[in-house]
Amino acid sequence: MTQNSSAEQEFFELSQERVQSRESRTFVRNQWFGLLFCQFCLASCITGAIMGLGYYFLREKPLATQAPLPCLSPACMRVAERLSAVIGPQPCDYFQFICKAEISAKSSGKHKSIIISHNVTGTEEVRSGVVKGGGRRTDSESDSERKSDHSLPDRQTALLEAIKEILESPKRDITRAAQKAQMFYNTCMRSNNTLNESIYNAQTLIQQFGGWPVPVGWKQPELNSTLALLMSKYNTFSFFNVYVGPDQNGSKNYIQIDQPEFQFPIEWNSHTNRSKFNSQSLRPFFSSCRELLTLLDVSFISSTQHCGLYMSLSSTLVTNTSPHSHRLSHNLLYHHITIQELQEMAPAIDWLKCLQAIFHPVPVSKSDIVLLHNLPYIIYMSETISSWRQTHEKINSFPLHSFMIMNLLQTLMPALHNTFMPTMKHFSLAIDNENEVVPGWRHCVLQTVKGFDLLISHLLKDYYVDKEGEKLISDIYNTFKTKVASLNWQNKDTQDFMVNKIKSLTPRLSTNSELFSQLKIDEHFGEVIMSEKLYFSNYLQMLGLQQKMRSRMLTQTEQPYTDVLSIQPIFFGNDIIIPVGMFVSPQFHSSYPRAVNYGMLGTLIAKDLLHLLLPDILSQSESAVLVSECVWSHYLKTQKGTSSLSPSQQQEVWVQYSALQVALLSYNKSLQRNSNDTSVSGLSHTHLFLASFIQASCDSGSYKAYLPFEPSFLVTVLCVNSVHCPRPLTCVDTRSQRQLSTLC
Ligand SMILES: *[C@@H]1O[C@H](CO)[C@@H](O)[C@H](O)[C@H]1NC(C)=O
Ligand SMILES: *[C@@H]1O[C@H](CO)[C@@H](O)[C@H](O)[C@H]1NC(C)=O
Ligand SMILES: *[C@@H]1O[C@H](CO)[C@@H](O)[C@H](O)[C@H]1NC(C)=O
Ligand SMILES: *[C@@H]1O[C@H](CO)[C@@H](O)[C@H](O)[C@H]1NC(C)=O
Ligand SMILES: *[C@@H]1O[C@H](CO)[C@@H](O)[C@H](O)[C@H]1NC(C)=O
Ligand SMILES: *[C@@H]1O[C@H](CO)[C@@H](O)[C@H](O)[C@H]1NC(C)=O
Ligand SMILES: *[C@@H]1O[C@H](CO)[C@@H](O)[C@H](O)[C@H]1NC(C)=O
Ligand SMILES: *[C@@H]1O[C@H](CO)[C@@H](O)[C@H](O)[C@H]1NC(C)=O
């Protein structure tokens, strides 16, 4: 208790040093006090944990002068709530905070643990999880592992929630385009078409493609035309995938042709280098496929045939698909080739016709370069189409057509009546966790994003990123530049190269490009007609919008397309694109104290920049090795253990520690510009910054597996003797404090 009091005393003596005017002080104190009381009441309703803290301040009120005004926005209240679960009444509790407390999340309250204990045995700690196998790419990887115990929602979910908020916000003075997006979302949420309507809609569309093949008297539509129509108008890529993106140097957008995605779990055999479907999933799929066709009035015999052919052709095609890692090691990615050459290698497809349809009205010619990501598959696919066509047409069976119609149905499935749901579950076995019920809003947000990504990026910026956000990017980048220049590089050449490279790059927000001008956006969505009621017809419009976006990207050769759901910076030419999706709470909010924004998003961006720009820093700068070893030696002084760090751990320790330094210096710079900053939970400035850093660091990014201790330990090291930290923060366990005297 006496110890507590002296720490508090010290903390408030520090605050008192900043006192300037007695009058303003009284005023501020009164006002602040009222607000604090409010905050106190509110917060205690949510959790009792803050009580200690509130009490702590109330008791000390005569000293709490010139304290920054508390931030009482709803976003700040949520920060306060989370902090209260993390910190106790003493500032020193930070250092004992453990991210992954193994306490059940239900008893969420205080998760205070006494010591940092982590069994580190060199490489042992390096968990896999960064590398994912599998032959298919999904745009939304499951993030169920990401549940953090301290109620920071994972970043992807937070972003989806932010988009939901925009889509559900009452229509005020929003643009026509935004109204359309909201209308789409609303019909998705309240989609109430009857089963009969759904059946009718699906059947009508299938008829447009020539209907189901029947053995007698059926004329097969031309395959190339069917394929082109499916891809261009219905966003359905049966035999291969087509998208637009930069080449590996990230300097220009190209048409990219890839292996298709299959709706089954795929197994990769690394001995034969072949893929196959997981045989267990085929049986339930087969029966749900038949159920689906029965719903659509296809006879039992025919449905058995269509489903059988569909699955057998899929199983054949899949053999030559391979996971990314294999294609990378065999140089199968980013294969430059002209459309003419492609036509010669894979003649069963009319490539020019298909690509022209997909990118209409952008001209595509035979001499254009496309990038292939699995040439052997494409050749094999072409051979398979030819041979299947020849053998099956003799016996009046049309597997290629059945295959394409089944693919179309898969595309339509999300917009059909919920009787189709159980079937859909099996169809998307490979994507969704079987038992996980996708909440309606999440599904609808994802669907809306597919058609309206461009607009939603724009809206995200309008709603969430203010000047402060852009300032944060430039502050972090400037400090980052200084940091890189000050490193001890192995030789002059490396140093010059790195410093010049970093100087030549400009960080910018993903929406700061020509693509996002209001005019262009209105024009882009101008022809789209959204219905107030009919989700199915809106859904078809959305499929068309995806084509529109693709062709638009192709004309923007100098502009990157950043997925609106992206939360990681990327290179594009001389730019570093910071996705606008990073700027949503809990990592960032315009009402937050800057301490929170810099402590959370600031460190995240700094970390991403370090990973992006200095992928092999350890081999090039001795600073990185020295710093990581210094941090680690501090750890070994407080914890018993003798092990040394693996190179990836060394790297990560350096990255995280440097990110913390960069963000703190940037925050300091921002304070020098304007010393005004608000507070949360009675914490302010550096104190609040560090608390926020610890919170954000618990968000398990993919690299966190390599960090051999709790992120809060970095604060301990940073604050040893450091001018960066307010004095009372150097209250590491007094035993070890004497030992921790060198600065890293
Ligand atoms: C740490 O982990 C190693 C290997 O997993 C194990 O042998 C050792 O007993 C553990 N040490 C402690 C203190 O748990
Ligand atoms: C669907 O919902 C809308 C509004 O919620 C209603 O006007 C319409 O009649 C409903 N349609 C059916 C088929 O229930
Ligand atoms: C749906 O269609 C079937 C057959 O076409 C018909 O018997 C049934 O009455 C229809 N149901 C509704 C609700 O319209
Ligand atoms: C892209 O990078 C590759 C190798 O990294 C290089 O060979 C090629 O010339 C580069 N292309 C451009 C356009 O810079
Ligand atoms: C499969 O690929 C590996 C390298 O990834 C190679 O060493 C091996 O020879 C290949 N096996 C076959 C059967 O081609
Ligand atoms: C598609 O078009 C190409 C090029 O005209 C042609 O060689 C091929 O036979 C067509 N494919 C089918 C299945 O009709
Ligand atoms: C500091 O913040 C307060 C409250 O937000 C504001 O009234 C005041 O003008 C600010 N002062 C400066 C120097 O920005
Ligand atoms: C932070 O800014 C203050 C001036 O406001 C300066 O005196 C101090 O040295 C800075 N701290 C660091 C670590 O740069």
mmCIF file of C-alpha atoms in Angstrom, residues 230-535:
data_model
loop_
_atom_site.group_PDB
_atom_site.id
_atom_site.type_symbol
_atom_site.label_atom_id
_atom_site.label_comp_id
_atom_site.label_asym_id
_atom_site.label_seq_id
_atom_site.Cartn_x
_atom_site.Cartn_y
_atom_site.Cartn_z
ATOM 1 C CA LEU A 230 -20.783 -16.576 -67.782
ATOM 2 C CA MET A 231 -17.552 -14.780 -67.053
ATOM 3 C CA SER A 232 -18.502 -11.337 -68.241
ATOM 4 C CA LYS A 233 -22.049 -11.021 -67.022
ATOM 5 C CA TYR A 234 -22.311 -13.485 -64.163
ATOM 6 C CA ASN A 235 -18.861 -13.400 -62.640
ATOM 7 C CA THR A 236 -18.644 -17.162 -62.950
ATOM 8 C CA PHE A 237 -15.250 -18.625 -63.784
ATOM 9 C CA SER A 238 -15.644 -22.305 -64.449
ATOM 10 C CA PHE A 239 -12.488 -23.546 -66.091
ATOM 11 C CA PHE A 240 -10.066 -20.814 -65.145
ATOM 12 C CA ASN A 241 -9.991 -17.615 -63.138
ATOM 13 C CA VAL A 242 -9.404 -14.134 -64.550
ATOM 14 C CA TYR A 243 -8.593 -10.982 -62.613
ATOM 15 C CA VAL A 244 -6.572 -7.800 -62.856
ATOM 16 C CA GLY A 245 -3.556 -6.956 -60.785
ATOM 17 C CA PRO A 246 0.018 -5.731 -60.844
ATOM 18 C CA ASP A 247 2.960 -7.907 -61.831
ATOM 19 C CA GLN A 248 5.386 -8.941 -59.129
ATOM 20 C CA ASN A 249 7.288 -5.649 -59.321
ATOM 21 C CA GLY A 250 3.982 -3.967 -58.677
ATOM 22 C CA SER A 251 4.367 -1.399 -61.387
ATOM 23 C CA LYS A 252 1.517 -1.954 -63.826
ATOM 24 C CA ASN A 253 -1.822 -3.729 -63.972
ATOM 25 C CA TYR A 254 -2.185 -6.821 -66.119
ATOM 26 C CA ILE A 255 -4.824 -9.371 -66.988
ATOM 27 C CA GLN A 256 -4.056 -12.401 -64.852
ATOM 28 C CA ILE A 257 -5.191 -15.936 -65.584
ATOM 29 C CA ASP A 258 -5.176 -18.471 -62.826
ATOM 30 C CA GLN A 259 -6.439 -21.926 -61.964
ATOM 31 C CA PRO A 260 -10.112 -21.859 -60.907
ATOM 32 C CA GLU A 261 -11.467 -22.281 -57.429
ATOM 33 C CA PHE A 262 -13.257 -25.486 -56.606
ATOM 34 C CA GLN A 263 -15.948 -25.869 -54.018
ATOM 35 C CA PHE A 264 -14.415 -28.887 -52.362
ATOM 36 C CA PRO A 265 -11.654 -29.314 -49.819
ATOM 37 C CA ILE A 266 -8.507 -30.104 -51.736
ATOM 38 C CA GLU A 267 -5.658 -32.343 -50.674
ATOM 39 C CA TRP A 268 -2.176 -31.863 -52.042
ATOM 40 C CA ASN A 269 0.099 -34.813 -52.442
ATOM 41 C CA SER A 270 3.675 -33.586 -52.305
ATOM 42 C CA HIS A 271 5.083 -36.876 -53.589
ATOM 43 C CA THR A 272 3.145 -36.966 -56.818
ATOM 44 C CA ASN A 273 2.702 -33.184 -56.931
ATOM 45 C CA ARG A 274 -0.975 -33.643 -57.674
ATOM 46 C CA SER A 275 -4.136 -32.352 -56.023
ATOM 47 C CA LYS A 276 -7.278 -34.285 -55.312
ATOM 48 C CA PHE A 277 -10.550 -33.713 -53.553
ATOM 49 C CA ASN A 278 -11.004 -34.958 -50.082
ATOM 50 C CA SER A 279 -12.994 -38.108 -50.780
ATOM 51 C CA GLN A 280 -15.065 -37.852 -47.617
ATOM 52 C CA SER A 281 -16.612 -34.594 -48.705
ATOM 53 C CA LEU A 282 -17.675 -35.875 -52.101
ATOM 54 C CA ARG A 283 -20.500 -38.080 -50.898
ATOM 55 C CA PRO A 284 -22.435 -35.410 -48.948
ATOM 56 C CA PHE A 285 -21.798 -33.048 -51.796
ATOM 57 C CA PHE A 286 -23.269 -35.459 -54.288
ATOM 58 C CA SER A 287 -26.490 -35.852 -52.350
ATOM 59 C CA SER A 288 -26.903 -32.126 -51.782
ATOM 60 C CA CYS A 289 -26.247 -31.524 -55.464
ATOM 61 C CA ARG A 290 -29.124 -33.853 -56.294
ATOM 62 C CA GLU A 291 -31.350 -32.185 -53.732
ATOM 63 C CA LEU A 292 -30.618 -28.878 -55.331
ATOM 64 C CA LEU A 293 -31.527 -30.075 -58.794
ATOM 65 C CA THR A 294 -34.668 -31.730 -57.458
ATOM 66 C CA LEU A 295 -35.711 -28.390 -56.037
ATOM 67 C CA LEU A 296 -35.233 -27.013 -59.534
ATOM 68 C CA ASP A 297 -37.533 -29.652 -61.012
ATOM 69 C CA VAL A 298 -34.812 -31.711 -62.643
ATOM 70 C CA SER A 299 -35.741 -35.387 -62.772
ATOM 71 C CA PHE A 300 -33.968 -37.816 -60.476
ATOM 72 C CA ILE A 301 -32.222 -39.615 -63.327
ATOM 73 C CA SER A 302 -31.028 -36.414 -64.957
ATOM 74 C CA SER A 303 -29.887 -34.892 -61.714
ATOM 75 C CA THR A 304 -27.840 -37.993 -60.959
ATOM 76 C CA GLN A 305 -26.236 -37.664 -64.334
ATOM 77 C CA HIS A 306 -25.525 -33.908 -64.118
ATOM 78 C CA CYS A 307 -24.106 -34.136 -60.625
ATOM 79 C CA GLY A 308 -22.046 -37.178 -61.527
ATOM 80 C CA LEU A 309 -20.548 -35.525 -64.590
ATOM 81 C CA TYR A 310 -19.965 -32.286 -62.777
ATOM 82 C CA MET A 311 -18.058 -33.951 -59.993
ATOM 83 C CA SER A 312 -16.101 -36.205 -62.239
ATOM 84 C CA LEU A 313 -14.962 -33.343 -64.477
ATOM 85 C CA SER A 314 -14.075 -31.266 -61.414
ATOM 86 C CA SER A 315 -12.068 -34.152 -59.990
ATOM 87 C CA THR A 316 -10.207 -34.452 -63.259
ATOM 88 C CA LEU A 317 -9.399 -30.769 -63.574
ATOM 89 C CA VAL A 318 -8.315 -30.380 -59.987
ATOM 90 C CA THR A 319 -5.446 -32.827 -60.325
ATOM 91 C CA ASN A 320 -3.303 -30.243 -62.091
ATOM 92 C CA THR A 321 -3.961 -27.395 -59.728
ATOM 93 C CA SER A 322 -1.342 -26.782 -57.074
ATOM 94 C CA PRO A 323 -0.921 -24.689 -53.950
ATOM 95 C CA HIS A 324 0.783 -21.340 -54.069
ATOM 96 C CA SER A 325 3.972 -22.594 -52.414
ATOM 97 C CA HIS A 326 4.463 -25.254 -55.062
ATOM 98 C CA ARG A 327 3.841 -22.835 -57.901
ATOM 99 C CA LEU A 328 6.216 -20.374 -56.341
ATOM 100 C CA SER A 329 9.025 -22.894 -56.041
ATOM 101 C CA HIS A 330 8.446 -24.155 -59.574
ATOM 102 C CA ASN A 331 8.341 -20.693 -61.124
ATOM 103 C CA LEU A 332 4.782 -21.059 -62.287
ATOM 104 C CA LEU A 333 3.637 -17.646 -61.069
ATOM 105 C CA TYR A 334 3.641 -14.452 -63.127
ATOM 106 C CA HIS A 335 4.378 -16.152 -66.407
ATOM 107 C CA HIS A 336 4.305 -13.434 -69.090
ATOM 108 C CA ILE A 337 2.733 -14.543 -72.347
ATOM 109 C CA THR A 338 0.801 -12.951 -75.212
ATOM 110 C CA ILE A 339 -2.789 -13.927 -75.868
ATOM 111 C CA GLN A 340 -1.712 -15.276 -79.238
ATOM 112 C CA GLU A 341 0.830 -17.594 -77.627
ATOM 113 C CA LEU A 342 -1.720 -18.666 -75.080
ATOM 114 C CA GLN A 343 -4.140 -19.533 -77.879
ATOM 115 C CA GLU A 344 -1.554 -21.816 -79.421
ATOM 116 C CA MET A 345 -0.832 -23.559 -76.163
ATOM 117 C CA ALA A 346 -4.442 -23.960 -75.030
ATOM 118 C CA PRO A 347 -6.538 -24.032 -78.220
ATOM 119 C CA ALA A 348 -9.797 -25.340 -76.761
ATOM 120 C CA ILE A 349 -10.686 -21.891 -75.489
ATOM 121 C CA ASP A 350 -11.200 -18.848 -77.634
ATOM 122 C CA TRP A 351 -9.083 -16.662 -75.402
ATOM 123 C CA LEU A 352 -9.384 -13.424 -77.289
ATOM 124 C CA LYS A 353 -13.162 -13.641 -77.464
ATOM 125 C CA CYS A 354 -13.449 -14.479 -73.776
ATOM 126 C CA LEU A 355 -11.095 -11.750 -72.620
ATOM 127 C CA GLN A 356 -12.716 -9.174 -74.864
ATOM 128 C CA ALA A 357 -16.069 -10.028 -73.325
ATOM 129 C CA ILE A 358 -14.714 -9.885 -69.802
ATOM 130 C CA PHE A 359 -13.055 -6.513 -70.299
ATOM 131 C CA HIS A 360 -15.562 -4.865 -72.586
ATOM 132 C CA PRO A 361 -15.404 -1.954 -73.474
ATOM 133 C CA VAL A 362 -11.639 -1.914 -72.945
ATOM 134 C CA PRO A 363 -9.942 -3.159 -76.096
ATOM 135 C CA VAL A 364 -7.952 -6.390 -75.820
ATOM 136 C CA SER A 365 -5.807 -7.630 -78.676
ATOM 137 C CA LYS A 366 -3.866 -10.762 -79.538
ATOM 138 C CA SER A 367 -0.527 -9.163 -78.841
ATOM 139 C CA ASP A 368 -1.445 -8.118 -75.293
ATOM 140 C CA ILE A 369 0.549 -9.659 -72.487
ATOM 141 C CA VAL A 370 -1.287 -11.626 -69.838
ATOM 142 C CA LEU A 371 0.166 -13.155 -66.678
ATOM 143 C CA LEU A 372 -0.388 -16.846 -66.090
ATOM 144 C CA HIS A 373 -0.175 -18.431 -62.672
ATOM 145 C CA ASN A 374 -0.248 -22.054 -63.664
ATOM 146 C CA LEU A 375 0.510 -22.729 -67.310
ATOM 147 C CA PRO A 376 0.571 -26.535 -66.927
ATOM 148 C CA TYR A 377 -2.966 -26.405 -65.553
ATOM 149 C CA ILE A 378 -4.174 -24.224 -68.423
ATOM 150 C CA ILE A 379 -2.718 -26.593 -71.004
ATOM 151 C CA TYR A 380 -4.173 -29.582 -69.201
ATOM 152 C CA MET A 381 -7.559 -27.902 -68.944
ATOM 153 C CA SER A 382 -7.578 -27.253 -72.679
ATOM 154 C CA GLU A 383 -6.699 -30.883 -73.443
ATOM 155 C CA THR A 384 -9.349 -32.098 -71.032
ATOM 156 C CA ILE A 385 -12.025 -29.979 -72.665
ATOM 157 C CA SER A 386 -11.139 -31.303 -76.112
ATOM 158 C CA SER A 387 -11.013 -34.921 -75.109
ATOM 159 C CA TRP A 388 -14.135 -34.858 -72.965
ATOM 160 C CA ARG A 389 -16.048 -33.168 -75.694
ATOM 161 C CA GLN A 390 -15.055 -35.728 -78.270
ATOM 162 C CA THR A 391 -15.718 -38.806 -76.191
ATOM 163 C CA HIS A 392 -18.970 -37.606 -74.635
ATOM 164 C CA GLU A 393 -20.669 -36.114 -77.636
ATOM 165 C CA LYS A 394 -20.585 -39.502 -79.291
ATOM 166 C CA ILE A 395 -22.843 -40.783 -76.537
ATOM 167 C CA ASN A 396 -24.989 -37.649 -76.383
ATOM 168 C CA SER A 397 -23.727 -36.515 -73.053
ATOM 169 C CA PHE A 398 -22.626 -32.952 -72.406
ATOM 170 C CA PRO A 399 -20.464 -32.736 -69.317
ATOM 171 C CA LEU A 400 -18.933 -29.379 -70.233
ATOM 172 C CA HIS A 401 -22.306 -27.726 -70.348
ATOM 173 C CA SER A 402 -23.523 -29.370 -67.131
ATOM 174 C CA PHE A 403 -20.325 -28.247 -65.519
ATOM 175 C CA MET A 404 -20.845 -24.622 -66.488
ATOM 176 C CA ILE A 405 -24.490 -24.593 -65.424
ATOM 177 C CA MET A 406 -23.546 -26.055 -62.059
ATOM 178 C CA ASN A 407 -20.981 -23.310 -61.687
ATOM 179 C CA LEU A 408 -23.594 -20.713 -62.469
ATOM 180 C CA LEU A 409 -25.878 -22.177 -59.829
ATOM 181 C CA GLN A 410 -23.101 -21.878 -57.302
ATOM 182 C CA THR A 411 -22.755 -18.244 -58.102
ATOM 183 C CA LEU A 412 -26.484 -17.705 -57.693
ATOM 184 C CA MET A 413 -26.870 -19.704 -54.542
ATOM 185 C CA PRO A 414 -26.419 -16.842 -52.048
ATOM 186 C CA ALA A 415 -29.330 -14.988 -53.632
ATOM 187 C CA LEU A 416 -31.776 -17.867 -53.593
ATOM 188 C CA HIS A 417 -34.409 -18.714 -51.040
ATOM 189 C CA ASN A 418 -33.145 -20.080 -47.757
ATOM 190 C CA THR A 419 -34.510 -23.520 -48.567
ATOM 191 C CA PHE A 420 -31.385 -23.668 -50.668
ATOM 192 C CA MET A 421 -29.331 -22.930 -47.590
ATOM 193 C CA PRO A 422 -28.580 -26.498 -46.474
ATOM 194 C CA THR A 423 -27.465 -27.242 -49.991
ATOM 195 C CA MET A 424 -25.378 -24.125 -50.070
ATOM 196 C CA LYS A 425 -23.652 -25.202 -46.897
ATOM 197 C CA HIS A 426 -22.399 -28.291 -48.618
ATOM 198 C CA PHE A 427 -21.471 -26.390 -51.679
ATOM 199 C CA SER A 428 -19.331 -24.055 -49.719
ATOM 200 C CA LEU A 429 -17.943 -26.697 -47.414
ATOM 201 C CA ALA A 430 -14.474 -25.652 -48.332
ATOM 202 C CA ILE A 431 -14.993 -22.041 -47.407
ATOM 203 C CA ASP A 432 -17.088 -21.848 -44.316
ATOM 204 C CA ASN A 433 -16.585 -23.590 -41.106
ATOM 205 C CA GLU A 434 -19.285 -26.201 -41.201
ATOM 206 C CA ASN A 435 -20.927 -25.407 -37.912
ATOM 207 C CA GLU A 436 -20.450 -21.723 -38.012
ATOM 208 C CA VAL A 437 -23.573 -19.775 -38.720
ATOM 209 C CA VAL A 438 -22.615 -16.785 -40.772
ATOM 210 C CA PRO A 439 -24.408 -13.819 -39.290
ATOM 211 C CA GLY A 440 -26.661 -12.177 -41.810
ATOM 212 C CA TRP A 441 -25.022 -8.783 -41.628
ATOM 213 C CA ARG A 442 -21.579 -10.202 -42.249
ATOM 214 C CA HIS A 443 -22.744 -12.078 -45.283
ATOM 215 C CA CYS A 444 -24.564 -9.031 -46.617
ATOM 216 C CA VAL A 445 -21.641 -6.699 -46.009
ATOM 217 C CA LEU A 446 -19.363 -9.074 -47.908
ATOM 218 C CA GLN A 447 -21.820 -9.251 -50.793
ATOM 219 C CA THR A 448 -22.182 -5.489 -50.902
ATOM 220 C CA VAL A 449 -18.428 -5.055 -50.885
ATOM 221 C CA LYS A 450 -18.125 -7.313 -53.934
ATOM 222 C CA GLY A 451 -20.040 -4.905 -56.116
ATOM 223 C CA PHE A 452 -19.425 -1.612 -54.381
ATOM 224 C CA ASP A 453 -15.823 -1.905 -53.219
ATOM 225 C CA LEU A 454 -14.710 1.277 -54.907
ATOM 226 C CA LEU A 455 -17.504 3.269 -53.362
ATOM 227 C CA ILE A 456 -17.094 1.732 -49.948
ATOM 228 C CA SER A 457 -13.392 2.583 -49.816
ATOM 229 C CA HIS A 458 -14.411 6.113 -50.554
ATOM 230 C CA LEU A 459 -17.068 6.120 -47.857
ATOM 231 C CA LEU A 460 -14.692 4.604 -45.334
ATOM 232 C CA LYS A 461 -12.383 7.500 -45.935
ATOM 233 C CA ASP A 462 -15.154 10.051 -45.583
ATOM 234 C CA TYR A 463 -16.478 8.517 -42.405
ATOM 235 C CA TYR A 464 -13.360 7.512 -40.597
ATOM 236 C CA VAL A 465 -10.151 9.108 -41.829
ATOM 237 C CA ASP A 466 -9.687 12.740 -41.004
ATOM 238 C CA LYS A 467 -6.679 15.029 -41.344
ATOM 239 C CA GLU A 468 -5.284 13.451 -38.217
ATOM 240 C CA GLY A 469 -5.134 10.107 -40.008
ATOM 241 C CA GLU A 470 -3.128 11.454 -42.909
ATOM 242 C CA LYS A 471 -0.883 13.302 -40.490
ATOM 243 C CA LEU A 472 -0.271 10.043 -38.674
ATOM 244 C CA ILE A 473 0.872 8.364 -41.878
ATOM 245 C CA SER A 474 3.347 11.106 -42.680
ATOM 246 C CA ASP A 475 4.624 11.363 -39.098
ATOM 247 C CA ILE A 476 5.258 7.647 -38.949
ATOM 248 C CA TYR A 477 6.934 7.578 -42.319
ATOM 249 C CA ASN A 478 9.198 10.503 -41.531
ATOM 250 C CA THR A 479 10.344 8.964 -38.280
ATOM 251 C CA PHE A 480 10.747 5.675 -40.068
ATOM 252 C CA LYS A 481 13.066 7.296 -42.618
ATOM 253 C CA THR A 482 15.213 8.755 -39.844
ATOM 254 C CA LYS A 483 15.322 5.391 -38.160
ATOM 255 C CA VAL A 484 16.473 3.572 -41.263
ATOM 256 C CA ALA A 485 19.131 6.166 -42.006
ATOM 257 C CA SER A 486 20.518 5.871 -38.495
ATOM 258 C CA LEU A 487 20.976 2.113 -38.607
ATOM 259 C CA ASN A 488 24.403 0.582 -38.745
ATOM 260 C CA TRP A 489 24.448 -0.973 -42.166
ATOM 261 C CA GLN A 490 26.900 -3.648 -43.107
ATOM 262 C CA ASN A 491 28.295 -1.627 -45.930
ATOM 263 C CA LYS A 492 27.890 1.735 -47.515
ATOM 264 C CA ASP A 493 26.224 0.372 -50.629
ATOM 265 C CA THR A 494 23.460 -1.316 -48.719
ATOM 266 C CA GLN A 495 22.937 1.787 -46.679
ATOM 267 C CA ASP A 496 22.746 4.071 -49.705
ATOM 268 C CA PHE A 497 20.461 1.673 -51.473
ATOM 269 C CA MET A 498 18.059 1.411 -48.577
ATOM 270 C CA VAL A 499 18.055 5.055 -47.705
ATOM 271 C CA ASN A 500 17.473 6.057 -51.301
ATOM 272 C CA LYS A 501 14.789 3.497 -51.765
ATOM 273 C CA ILE A 502 12.932 4.714 -48.733
ATOM 274 C CA LYS A 503 13.337 8.336 -49.719
ATOM 275 C CA SER A 504 11.973 7.631 -53.181
ATOM 276 C CA LEU A 505 8.783 6.092 -51.858
ATOM 277 C CA THR A 506 5.680 8.036 -50.946
ATOM 278 C CA PRO A 507 3.203 6.617 -48.519
ATOM 279 C CA ARG A 508 -0.363 7.435 -49.371
ATOM 280 C CA LEU A 509 -3.857 6.439 -48.491
ATOM 281 C CA SER A 510 -5.395 3.882 -50.835
ATOM 282 C CA THR A 511 -8.173 6.270 -51.761
ATOM 283 C CA ASN A 512 -5.905 9.115 -52.744
ATOM 284 C CA SER A 513 -5.921 8.404 -56.423
ATOM 285 C CA GLU A 514 -7.730 9.484 -59.477
ATOM 286 C CA LEU A 515 -9.838 6.373 -59.305
ATOM 287 C CA PHE A 516 -11.672 7.757 -56.340
ATOM 288 C CA SER A 517 -12.838 11.123 -57.493
ATOM 289 C CA GLN A 518 -16.489 11.663 -56.708
ATOM 290 C CA LEU A 519 -17.264 12.281 -60.336
ATOM 291 C CA LYS A 520 -15.798 8.999 -61.470
ATOM 292 C CA ILE A 521 -17.587 7.114 -58.765
ATOM 293 C CA ASP A 522 -20.964 8.563 -59.652
ATOM 294 C CA GLU A 523 -20.314 7.748 -63.259
ATOM 295 C CA HIS A 524 -19.234 4.217 -62.410
ATOM 296 C CA PHE A 525 -22.481 3.452 -60.623
ATOM 297 C CA GLY A 526 -24.619 5.633 -62.860
ATOM 298 C CA GLU A 527 -26.252 2.896 -64.903
ATOM 299 C CA VAL A 528 -26.853 0.550 -62.030
ATOM 300 C CA ILE A 529 -30.498 0.158 -61.187
ATOM 301 C CA MET A 530 -31.207 -1.168 -57.741
ATOM 302 C CA SER A 531 -34.586 -2.476 -56.772
ATOM 303 C CA GLU A 532 -36.086 -1.601 -53.390
ATOM 304 C CA LYS A 533 -37.396 -5.114 -52.994
ATOM 305 C CA LEU A 534 -35.928 -7.706 -55.296
ATOM 306 C CA TYR A 535 -32.669 -9.002 -53.952
#
